[in-house]
Coordinates of C-alpha atoms and ligand atoms in Angstrom, one line a residue:
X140 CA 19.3 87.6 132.8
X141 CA 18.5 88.0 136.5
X142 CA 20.2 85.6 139.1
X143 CA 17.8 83.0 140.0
X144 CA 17.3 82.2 143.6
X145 CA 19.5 79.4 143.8
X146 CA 22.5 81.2 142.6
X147 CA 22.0 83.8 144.9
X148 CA 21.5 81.5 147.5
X149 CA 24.6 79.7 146.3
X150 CA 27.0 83.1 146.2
X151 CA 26.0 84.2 150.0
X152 CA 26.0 80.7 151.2
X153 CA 30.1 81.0 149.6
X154 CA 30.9 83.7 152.5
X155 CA 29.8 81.2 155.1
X156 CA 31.9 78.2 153.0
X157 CA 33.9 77.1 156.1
X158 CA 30.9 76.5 158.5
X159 CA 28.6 74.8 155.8
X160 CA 31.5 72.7 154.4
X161 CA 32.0 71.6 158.2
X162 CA 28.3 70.7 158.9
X163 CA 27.7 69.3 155.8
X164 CA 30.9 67.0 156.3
X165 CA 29.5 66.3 159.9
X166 CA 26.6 65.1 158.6
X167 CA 27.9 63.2 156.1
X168 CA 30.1 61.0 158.7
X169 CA 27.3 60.2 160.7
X170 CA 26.1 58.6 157.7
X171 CA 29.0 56.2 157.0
X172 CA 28.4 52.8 158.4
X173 CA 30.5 49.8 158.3
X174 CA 27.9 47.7 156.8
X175 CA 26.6 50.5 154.5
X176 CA 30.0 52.0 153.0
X177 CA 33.1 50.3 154.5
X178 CA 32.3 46.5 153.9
X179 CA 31.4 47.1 150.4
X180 CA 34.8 48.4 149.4
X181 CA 36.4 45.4 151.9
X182 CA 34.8 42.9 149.5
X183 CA 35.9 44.4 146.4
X184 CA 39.7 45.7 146.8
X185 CA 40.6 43.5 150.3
X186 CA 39.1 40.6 151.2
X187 CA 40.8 38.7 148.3
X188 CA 44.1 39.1 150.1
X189 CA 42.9 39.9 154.3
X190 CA 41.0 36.6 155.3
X191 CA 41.9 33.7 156.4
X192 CA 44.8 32.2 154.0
X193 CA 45.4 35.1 152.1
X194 CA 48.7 37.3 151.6
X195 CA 47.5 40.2 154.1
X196 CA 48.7 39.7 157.7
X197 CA 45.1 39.8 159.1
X198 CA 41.3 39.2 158.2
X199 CA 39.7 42.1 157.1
X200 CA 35.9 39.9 157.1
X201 CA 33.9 41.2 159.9
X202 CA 33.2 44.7 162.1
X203 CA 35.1 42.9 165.0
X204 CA 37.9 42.3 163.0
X205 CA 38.1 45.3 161.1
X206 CA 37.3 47.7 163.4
X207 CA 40.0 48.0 165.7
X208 CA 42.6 48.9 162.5
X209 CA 40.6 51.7 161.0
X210 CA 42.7 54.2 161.8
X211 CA 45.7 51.8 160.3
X212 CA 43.2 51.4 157.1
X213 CA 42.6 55.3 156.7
X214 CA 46.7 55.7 156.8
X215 CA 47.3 52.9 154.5
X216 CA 44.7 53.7 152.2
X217 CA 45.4 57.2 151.7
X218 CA 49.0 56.4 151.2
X219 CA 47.1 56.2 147.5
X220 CA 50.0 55.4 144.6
X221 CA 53.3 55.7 147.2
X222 CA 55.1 52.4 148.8
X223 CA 52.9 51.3 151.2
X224 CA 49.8 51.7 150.3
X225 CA 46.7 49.3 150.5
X226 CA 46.0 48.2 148.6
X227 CA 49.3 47.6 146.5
X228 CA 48.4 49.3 143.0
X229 CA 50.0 52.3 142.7
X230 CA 48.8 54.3 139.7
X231 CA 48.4 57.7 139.9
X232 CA 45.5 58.9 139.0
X233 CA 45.9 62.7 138.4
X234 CA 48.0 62.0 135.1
X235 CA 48.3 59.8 132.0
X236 CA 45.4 56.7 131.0
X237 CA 43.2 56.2 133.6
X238 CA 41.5 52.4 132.5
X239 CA 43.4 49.5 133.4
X240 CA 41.8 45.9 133.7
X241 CA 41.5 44.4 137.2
X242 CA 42.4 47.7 139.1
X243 CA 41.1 47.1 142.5
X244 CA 42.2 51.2 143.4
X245 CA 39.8 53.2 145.4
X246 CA 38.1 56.7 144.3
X247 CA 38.3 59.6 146.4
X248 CA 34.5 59.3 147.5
X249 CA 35.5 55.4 149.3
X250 CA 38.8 57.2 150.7
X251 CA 36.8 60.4 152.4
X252 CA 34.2 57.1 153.2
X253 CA 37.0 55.3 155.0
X254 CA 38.4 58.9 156.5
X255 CA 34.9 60.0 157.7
X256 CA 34.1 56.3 159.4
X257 CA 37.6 56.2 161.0
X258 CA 37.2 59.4 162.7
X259 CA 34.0 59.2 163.4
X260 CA 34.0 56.0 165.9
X261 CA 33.7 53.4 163.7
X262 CA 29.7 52.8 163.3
X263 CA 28.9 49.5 162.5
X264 CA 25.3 50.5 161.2
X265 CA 22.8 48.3 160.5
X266 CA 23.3 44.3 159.5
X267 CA 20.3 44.6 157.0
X268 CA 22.5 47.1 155.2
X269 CA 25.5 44.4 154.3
X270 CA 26.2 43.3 150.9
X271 CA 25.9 39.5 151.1
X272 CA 29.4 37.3 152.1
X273 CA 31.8 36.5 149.5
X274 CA 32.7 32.6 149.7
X275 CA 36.5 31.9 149.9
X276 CA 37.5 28.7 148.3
X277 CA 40.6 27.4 146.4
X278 CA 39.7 28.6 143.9
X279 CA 40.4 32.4 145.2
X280 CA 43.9 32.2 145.1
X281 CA 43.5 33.1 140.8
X282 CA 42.9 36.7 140.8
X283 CA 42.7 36.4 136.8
X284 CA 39.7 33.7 137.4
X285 CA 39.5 29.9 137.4
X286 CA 42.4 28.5 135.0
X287 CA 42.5 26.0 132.9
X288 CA 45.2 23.9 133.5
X289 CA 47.0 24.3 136.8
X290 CA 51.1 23.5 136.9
X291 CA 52.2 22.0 140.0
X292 CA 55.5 22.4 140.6
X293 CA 57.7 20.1 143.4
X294 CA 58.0 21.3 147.3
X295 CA 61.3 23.5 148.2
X296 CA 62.3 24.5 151.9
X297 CA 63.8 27.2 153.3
X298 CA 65.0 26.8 156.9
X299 CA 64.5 29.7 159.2
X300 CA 67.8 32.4 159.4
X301 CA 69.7 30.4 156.4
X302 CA 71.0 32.8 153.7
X303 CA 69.1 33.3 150.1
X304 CA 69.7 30.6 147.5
X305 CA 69.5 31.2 143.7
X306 CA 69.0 28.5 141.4
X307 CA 67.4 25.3 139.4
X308 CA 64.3 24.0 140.9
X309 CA 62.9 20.6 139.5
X310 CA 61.2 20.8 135.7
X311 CA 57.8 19.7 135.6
X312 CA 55.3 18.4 132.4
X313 CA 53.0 20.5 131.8
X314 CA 50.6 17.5 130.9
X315 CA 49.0 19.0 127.6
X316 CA 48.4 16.7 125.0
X317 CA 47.7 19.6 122.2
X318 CA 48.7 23.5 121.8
X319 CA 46.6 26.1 123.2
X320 CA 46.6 29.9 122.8
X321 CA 47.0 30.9 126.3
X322 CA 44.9 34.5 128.0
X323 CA 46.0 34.9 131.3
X324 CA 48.8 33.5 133.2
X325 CA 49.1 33.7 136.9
X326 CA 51.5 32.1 139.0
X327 CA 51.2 32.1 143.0
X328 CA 53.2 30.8 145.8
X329 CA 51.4 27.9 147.9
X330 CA 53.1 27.1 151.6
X331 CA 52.8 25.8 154.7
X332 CA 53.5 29.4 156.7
X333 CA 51.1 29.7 159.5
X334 CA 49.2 32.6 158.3
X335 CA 47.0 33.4 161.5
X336 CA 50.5 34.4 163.3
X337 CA 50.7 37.7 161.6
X338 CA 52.8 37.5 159.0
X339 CA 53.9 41.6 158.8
X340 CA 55.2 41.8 155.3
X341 CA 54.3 40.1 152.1
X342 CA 58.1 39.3 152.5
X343 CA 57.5 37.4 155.4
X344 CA 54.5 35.6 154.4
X345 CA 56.5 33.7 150.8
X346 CA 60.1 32.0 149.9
X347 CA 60.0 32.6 146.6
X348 CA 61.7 36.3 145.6
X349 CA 61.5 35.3 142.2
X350 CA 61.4 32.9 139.2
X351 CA 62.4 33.5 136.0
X352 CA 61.1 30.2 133.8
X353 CA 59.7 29.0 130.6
X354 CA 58.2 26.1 128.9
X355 CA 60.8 23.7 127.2
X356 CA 60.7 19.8 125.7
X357 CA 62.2 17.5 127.5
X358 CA 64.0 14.4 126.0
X359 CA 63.8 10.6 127.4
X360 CA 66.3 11.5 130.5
X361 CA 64.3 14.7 130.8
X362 CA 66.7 16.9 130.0
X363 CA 65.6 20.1 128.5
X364 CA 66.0 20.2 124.3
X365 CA 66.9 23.1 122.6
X366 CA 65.5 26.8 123.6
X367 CA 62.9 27.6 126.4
X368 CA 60.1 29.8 125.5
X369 CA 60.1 32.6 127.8
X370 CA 56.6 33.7 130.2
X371 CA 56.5 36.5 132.3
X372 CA 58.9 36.3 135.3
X373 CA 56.8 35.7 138.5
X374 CA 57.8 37.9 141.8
X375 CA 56.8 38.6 145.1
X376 CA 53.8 40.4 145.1
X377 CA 53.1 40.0 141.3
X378 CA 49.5 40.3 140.2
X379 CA 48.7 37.8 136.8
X380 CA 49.7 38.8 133.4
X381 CA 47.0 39.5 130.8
X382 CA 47.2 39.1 127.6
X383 CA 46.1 41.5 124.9
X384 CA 42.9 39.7 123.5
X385 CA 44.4 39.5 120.1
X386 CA 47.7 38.3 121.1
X387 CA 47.2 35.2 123.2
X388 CA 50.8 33.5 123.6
X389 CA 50.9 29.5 122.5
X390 CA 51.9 26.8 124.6
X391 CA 53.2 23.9 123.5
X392 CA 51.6 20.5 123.9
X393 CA 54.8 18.2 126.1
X394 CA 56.2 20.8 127.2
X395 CA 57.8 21.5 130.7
X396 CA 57.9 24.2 133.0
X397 CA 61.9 24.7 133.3
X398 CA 63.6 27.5 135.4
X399 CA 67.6 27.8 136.2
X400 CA 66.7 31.2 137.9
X401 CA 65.4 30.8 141.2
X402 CA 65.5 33.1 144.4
X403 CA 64.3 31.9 147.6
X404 CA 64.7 33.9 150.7
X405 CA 64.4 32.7 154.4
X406 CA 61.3 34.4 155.8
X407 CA 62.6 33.1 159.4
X408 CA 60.4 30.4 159.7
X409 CA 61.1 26.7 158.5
X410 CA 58.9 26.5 155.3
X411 CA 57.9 24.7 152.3
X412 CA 56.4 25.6 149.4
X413 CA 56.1 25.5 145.9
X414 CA 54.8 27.5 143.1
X415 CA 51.0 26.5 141.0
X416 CA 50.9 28.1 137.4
X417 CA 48.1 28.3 136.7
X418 CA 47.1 29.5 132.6
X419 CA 43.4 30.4 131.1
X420 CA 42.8 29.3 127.6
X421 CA 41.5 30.8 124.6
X422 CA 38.8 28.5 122.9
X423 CA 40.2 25.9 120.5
X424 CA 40.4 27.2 116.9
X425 CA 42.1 30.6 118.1
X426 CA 44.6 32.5 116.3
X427 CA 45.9 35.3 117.0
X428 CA 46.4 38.5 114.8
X429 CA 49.6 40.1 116.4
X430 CA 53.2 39.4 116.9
X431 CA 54.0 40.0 120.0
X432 CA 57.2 42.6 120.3
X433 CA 60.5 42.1 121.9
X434 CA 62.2 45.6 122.1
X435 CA 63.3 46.1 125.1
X436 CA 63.2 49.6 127.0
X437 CA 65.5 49.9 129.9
X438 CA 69.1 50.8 130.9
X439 CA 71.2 48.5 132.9
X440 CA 74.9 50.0 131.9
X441 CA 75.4 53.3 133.9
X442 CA 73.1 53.1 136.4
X443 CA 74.4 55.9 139.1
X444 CA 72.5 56.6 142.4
X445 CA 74.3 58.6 144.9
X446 CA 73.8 58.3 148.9
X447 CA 71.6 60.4 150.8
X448 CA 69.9 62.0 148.2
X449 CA 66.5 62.0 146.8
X450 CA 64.4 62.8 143.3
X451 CA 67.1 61.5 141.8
X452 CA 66.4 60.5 137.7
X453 CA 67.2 58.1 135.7
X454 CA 66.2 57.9 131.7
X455 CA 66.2 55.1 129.2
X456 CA 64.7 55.5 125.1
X457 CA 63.5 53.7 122.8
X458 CA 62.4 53.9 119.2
X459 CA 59.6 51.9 117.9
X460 CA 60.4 50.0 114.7
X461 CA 57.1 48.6 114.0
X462 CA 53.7 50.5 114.6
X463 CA 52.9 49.3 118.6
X464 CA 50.4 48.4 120.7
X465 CA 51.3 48.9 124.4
X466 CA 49.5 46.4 126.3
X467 CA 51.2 46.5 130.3
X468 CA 53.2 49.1 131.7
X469 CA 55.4 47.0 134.4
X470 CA 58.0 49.2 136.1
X471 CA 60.9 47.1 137.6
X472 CA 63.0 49.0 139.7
X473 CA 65.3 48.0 142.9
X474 CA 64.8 49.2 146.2
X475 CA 65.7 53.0 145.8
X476 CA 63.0 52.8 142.9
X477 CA 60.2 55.2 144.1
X478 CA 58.5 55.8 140.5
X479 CA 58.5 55.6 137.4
X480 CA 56.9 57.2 134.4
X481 CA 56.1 56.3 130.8
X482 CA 56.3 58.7 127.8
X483 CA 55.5 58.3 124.3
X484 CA 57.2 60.9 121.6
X485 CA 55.8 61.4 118.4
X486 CA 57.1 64.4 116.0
X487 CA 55.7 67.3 118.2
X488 CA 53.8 65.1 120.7
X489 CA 55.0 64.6 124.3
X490 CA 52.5 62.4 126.4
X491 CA 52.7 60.9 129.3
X492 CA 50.8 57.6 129.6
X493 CA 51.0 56.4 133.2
X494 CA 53.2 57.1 136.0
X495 CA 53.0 54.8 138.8
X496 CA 54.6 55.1 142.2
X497 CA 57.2 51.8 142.9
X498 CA 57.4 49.8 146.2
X499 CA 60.3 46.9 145.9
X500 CA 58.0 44.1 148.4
X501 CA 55.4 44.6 145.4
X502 CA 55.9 44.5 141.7
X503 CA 52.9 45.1 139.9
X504 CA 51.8 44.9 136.1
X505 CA 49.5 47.2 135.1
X506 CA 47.1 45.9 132.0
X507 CA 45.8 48.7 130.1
X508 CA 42.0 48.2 129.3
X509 CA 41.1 47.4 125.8
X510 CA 39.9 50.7 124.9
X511 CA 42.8 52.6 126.6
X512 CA 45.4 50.4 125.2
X513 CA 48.0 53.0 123.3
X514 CA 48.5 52.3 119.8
X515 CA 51.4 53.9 118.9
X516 CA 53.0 54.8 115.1
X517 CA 56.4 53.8 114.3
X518 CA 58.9 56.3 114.9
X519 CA 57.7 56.6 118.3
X520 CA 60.0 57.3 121.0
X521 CA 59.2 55.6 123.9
X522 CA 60.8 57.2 127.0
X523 CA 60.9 56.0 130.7
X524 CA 61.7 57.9 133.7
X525 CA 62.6 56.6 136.9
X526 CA 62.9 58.6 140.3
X527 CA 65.3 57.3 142.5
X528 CA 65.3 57.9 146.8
X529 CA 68.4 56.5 148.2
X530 CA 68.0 58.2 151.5
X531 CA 66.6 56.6 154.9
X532 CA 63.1 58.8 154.1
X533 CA 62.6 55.4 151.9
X534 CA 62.5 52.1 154.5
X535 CA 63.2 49.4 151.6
X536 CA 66.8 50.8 151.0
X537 CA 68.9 49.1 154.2
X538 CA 72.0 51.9 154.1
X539 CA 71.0 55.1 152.2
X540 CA 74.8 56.5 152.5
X541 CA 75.8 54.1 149.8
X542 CA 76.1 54.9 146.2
X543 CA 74.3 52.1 144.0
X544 CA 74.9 51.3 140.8
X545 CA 73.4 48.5 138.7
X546 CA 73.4 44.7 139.0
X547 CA 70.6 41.7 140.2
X548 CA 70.5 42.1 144.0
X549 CA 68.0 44.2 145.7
X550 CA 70.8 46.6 147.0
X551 CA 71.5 46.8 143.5
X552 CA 69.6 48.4 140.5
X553 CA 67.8 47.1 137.9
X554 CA 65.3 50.3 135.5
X555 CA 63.5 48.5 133.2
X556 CA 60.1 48.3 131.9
X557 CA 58.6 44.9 131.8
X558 CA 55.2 45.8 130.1
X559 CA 54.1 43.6 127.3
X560 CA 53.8 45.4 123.9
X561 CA 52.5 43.8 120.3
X562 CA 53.4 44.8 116.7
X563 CA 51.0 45.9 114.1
X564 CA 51.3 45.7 110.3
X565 CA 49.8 49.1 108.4
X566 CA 46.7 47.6 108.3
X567 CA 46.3 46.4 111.5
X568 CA 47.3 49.8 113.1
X569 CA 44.5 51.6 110.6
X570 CA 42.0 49.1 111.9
X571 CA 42.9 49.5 115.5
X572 CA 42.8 53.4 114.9
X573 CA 39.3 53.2 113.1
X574 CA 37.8 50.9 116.2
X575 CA 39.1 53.4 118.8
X576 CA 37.4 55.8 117.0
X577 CA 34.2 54.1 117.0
X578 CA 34.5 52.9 120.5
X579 CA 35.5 56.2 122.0
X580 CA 33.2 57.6 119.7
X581 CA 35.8 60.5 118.8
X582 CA 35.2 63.6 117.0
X583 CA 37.3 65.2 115.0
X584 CA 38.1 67.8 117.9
X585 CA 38.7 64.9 120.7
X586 CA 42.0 64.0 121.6
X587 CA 43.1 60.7 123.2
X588 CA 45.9 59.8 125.4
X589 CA 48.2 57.0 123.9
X590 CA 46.7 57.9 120.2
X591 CA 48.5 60.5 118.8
X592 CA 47.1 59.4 114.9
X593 CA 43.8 58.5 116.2
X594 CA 42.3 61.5 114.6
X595 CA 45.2 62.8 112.1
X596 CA 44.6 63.3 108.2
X597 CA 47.3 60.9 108.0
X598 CA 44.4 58.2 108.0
X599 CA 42.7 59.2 105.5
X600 CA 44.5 57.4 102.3
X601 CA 43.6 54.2 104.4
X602 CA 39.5 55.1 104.2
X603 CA 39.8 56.0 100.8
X604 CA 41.4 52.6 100.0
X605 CA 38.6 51.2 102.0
X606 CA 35.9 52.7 100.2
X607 CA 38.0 51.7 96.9
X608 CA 37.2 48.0 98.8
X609 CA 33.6 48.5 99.4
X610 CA 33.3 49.6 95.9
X611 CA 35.0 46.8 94.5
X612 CA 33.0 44.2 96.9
X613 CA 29.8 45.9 95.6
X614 CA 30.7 45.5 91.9
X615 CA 31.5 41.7 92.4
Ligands
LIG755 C1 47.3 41.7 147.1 C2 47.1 41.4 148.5 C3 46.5 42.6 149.3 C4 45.4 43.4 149.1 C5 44.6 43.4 147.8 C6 45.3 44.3 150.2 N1 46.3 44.0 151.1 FE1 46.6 44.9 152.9 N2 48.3 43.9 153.2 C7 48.7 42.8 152.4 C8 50.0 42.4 152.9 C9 50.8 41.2 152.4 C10 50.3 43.2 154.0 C11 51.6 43.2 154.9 C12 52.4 44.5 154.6 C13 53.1 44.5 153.3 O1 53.8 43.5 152.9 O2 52.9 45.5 152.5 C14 49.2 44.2 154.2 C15 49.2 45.1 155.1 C16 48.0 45.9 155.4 C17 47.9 46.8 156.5 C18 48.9 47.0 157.6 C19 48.9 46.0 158.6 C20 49.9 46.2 159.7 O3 49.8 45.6 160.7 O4 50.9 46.9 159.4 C21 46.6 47.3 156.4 C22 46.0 48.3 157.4 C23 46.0 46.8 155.2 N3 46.9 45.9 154.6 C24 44.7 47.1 154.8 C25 44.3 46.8 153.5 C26 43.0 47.3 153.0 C27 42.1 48.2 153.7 C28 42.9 46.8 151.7 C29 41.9 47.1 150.7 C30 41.5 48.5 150.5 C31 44.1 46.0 151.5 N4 44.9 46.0 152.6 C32 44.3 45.2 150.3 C33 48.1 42.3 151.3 C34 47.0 42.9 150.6

């Protein structure tokens, strides 16, 4: 075949590369406008946090306010997955399952947007060309959306310069007069700190560190009877926990919120506060068709991080006893904690499923979405790696010449993963199998990350059984 014209156009255009690429880039930037390209992406992955009463130290609403921190926005923004960057999600994106829920991350096109609009003078463009205002109101503060029942919890303060207190805060009734299934839970820190006085950190902006806690009964003296039932430990920085559709978690009609684990840190300003939890319900009548699974992956034992150095490893294993959904990946690391990856094993099958980078001033779940969700066999090893730098190259670690081993404070390590994971009979593992297929719409030469018996023969006894089923069904 002869070349057409536009590949022979395209192949001597490829000696002049350098000076097209430029022009065509030049051209580019004069398109990008504030009102156009950057204000869009504000709304979406920003604004929730940067305006007025959010976590972020300053509004990121209009051109005058945004404007003058562009260059700041371009650096933070193409810090991408490392500590630092804006906005705090941190999966990388070159490796492992790409589809989480709520993943506020920007592409590569609205990072070379924010680049090109940065360096280009910082056009505002033309008003007509804005997407129209979001409205801020209380109801913002749920990332996960409105909930359905909203647990106050009593005022603490924390005076300015006094050291950090661990302990019991006050239970408090949770007010439900039946059991509910419970979607989404989300707690979030509400204080008096004067947010228009730059706050600088996220540190500096909350009292709480953490709270470990859990729904209890209470008897007459309001004591707490018997066990708690553990919910997902709430830190600084902590986005809402998701449950997997299918596995909503039940909350007990007269209960309480209890918690003997505490952390409040001054944040050098005389502050109260107190912590809303805030859960979404499924609709009455729900039940749900996992069990949810406690095997914990992690190593706490001999934890053994030397000074001054960095790219240092640590590993921890587990073996699944019961086929496995994997619904979160939540690294929890300590302050030398830079990243962490997560592996499944499975006979000849080495995957990595995510890899996320780590900042200590934000702990992050990451919900898989529903499709993407691995669904792993038992047998499967799961396998976490955590990269350690212990040198002054990483600014949450306060003296990088000291060796750290493990324990609860921040100068101490913790290398765990967090992420919430649900059991599967036989049956339910086939089923999950056969939807993925359909969903994904898999041939028999796709492979999927996270899947590793998605498409193996292994199935097959399950559709014949199936068709044994159908048959039967069609007989009756
Ligand atoms: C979940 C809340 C949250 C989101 C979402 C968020 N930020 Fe931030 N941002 C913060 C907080 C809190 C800080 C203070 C530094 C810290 O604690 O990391 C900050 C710091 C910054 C800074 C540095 C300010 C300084 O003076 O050092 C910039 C720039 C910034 N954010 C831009 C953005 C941009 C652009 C986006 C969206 C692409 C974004 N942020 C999304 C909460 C957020």
């Amino acid at each position: 075949m002869r070349p057409t014209i536009a590949k022979i156009l395209t192949s001597s255009f490829a000696l002049l590369a350098p000076i097209v690429v430029t022009s065509q880039a030049l051209a580019q930037q004069d398109e990008v406008t504030f009102h156009k390209d950057i204000e869009p992406i504000l709304q979406r992955s920003c604004q929730n946090c940067h305006r007025v009463g959010g976590a972020g130290p300053m509004p990121l609403i209009t051109y005058e306010q945004v404007a003058p921190f562009a260059g700041l926005i371009e650096y933070k923004t193409g810090l991408r997955d490392r500590a630092g960057a804006m906005p705090p999600w941190y999966m990388e994106k070159n490796i492992g399952i790409q589809d989480y829920k709520d993943d506020p991350s920007l592409s590569d096109e609205e990072l070379a947007a924010i680049s090109a609009w940065a360096r280009n003078g910082t056009p505002q463009g033309n008003v007509a060309d804005a997407p129209e205002a979001l409205s801020f109101d209380d109801s913002t503060k749920w990332k996960a959306g409105e909930p359905d029942l909203v647990v106050v919890m009593n005022d603490v303060t924390k005076l300015a310069g006094t050291p950090d207190w661990w302990g019991e805060i006050d239970y408090m009734p949770i007010g439900l007069e039946e059991d509910r299934y419970v979607k989404s839970v989300e707690v979030v820190e509400v204080n008096d700190v004067d947010t228009s006085a730059a706050a600088g950190t996220v540190g500096g902006r909350y009292i709480f560190h953490h709270m470990i806690w859990g729904t209890a009964q209470l008897d007459e003296n309001g004591e707490r009877q018997g066990f708690s039932i553990p919910w997902p430990v709430h830190e600084v920085g902590r986005n809402a926990d998701i449950f997997d559709e299918d596995a909503g978690r039940l909350l007990k009609a007269g209960t309480a919120i209890v918690s003997d684990s505490v952390h409040l840190h001054s944040n050098g300003r005389d502050t109260t506060g107190h912590m809303e939890v805030g859960f979404r319900f499924h609709p009455k009548g729900y039940e749900p068709k996992y069990k949810p699974s406690f095997i914990g992956l992690g190593n706490g034992v001999d934890i053994s991080i030397t000074g001054n150095q960095k790219d240092q490893e640590l590993h921890a294993y587990t073996v699944l006893q019961q086929h496995t959904k994997v619904v979160t990946f939540e690294p929890h690391l300590h302050a030398p904690g830079e990243r962490m990856c997560l592996e499944a094993i499975w006979g000849y099958t080495v995957e990595t499923l995510s890899c996320v980078g780590y900042d200590h001033n934000w702990v992050r779940g990451y919900p898989y979405a529903d499709d993407a969700a691995p669904i792993l066999p038992k047998g499967t090893i799961l396998h976490i790696v955590g990269y350690m730098n212990n040198t002054d190259s990483n600014p949450n670690v306060p003296d990088p010449r000291n060796w750290q081993g493990s324990g609860n404070r921040s100068v101490t390590n913790m290398f765990i993963d967090l992420g919430i994971r649900v059991e599967l009979t036989d049956e339910q593992f086939a089923e999950a199998m056969e939807e993925r297929r359909q969903v994904l719409n898999l041939g028999p030469n796709d492979h999927v990350i996270g899947c590793p018996l998605c498409l193996a023969p292994l199935v097959a006894p399950v559709a014949e059984q199936r068709e044994l089923d159908g048959d039967e069904v069609a007989a009756n």
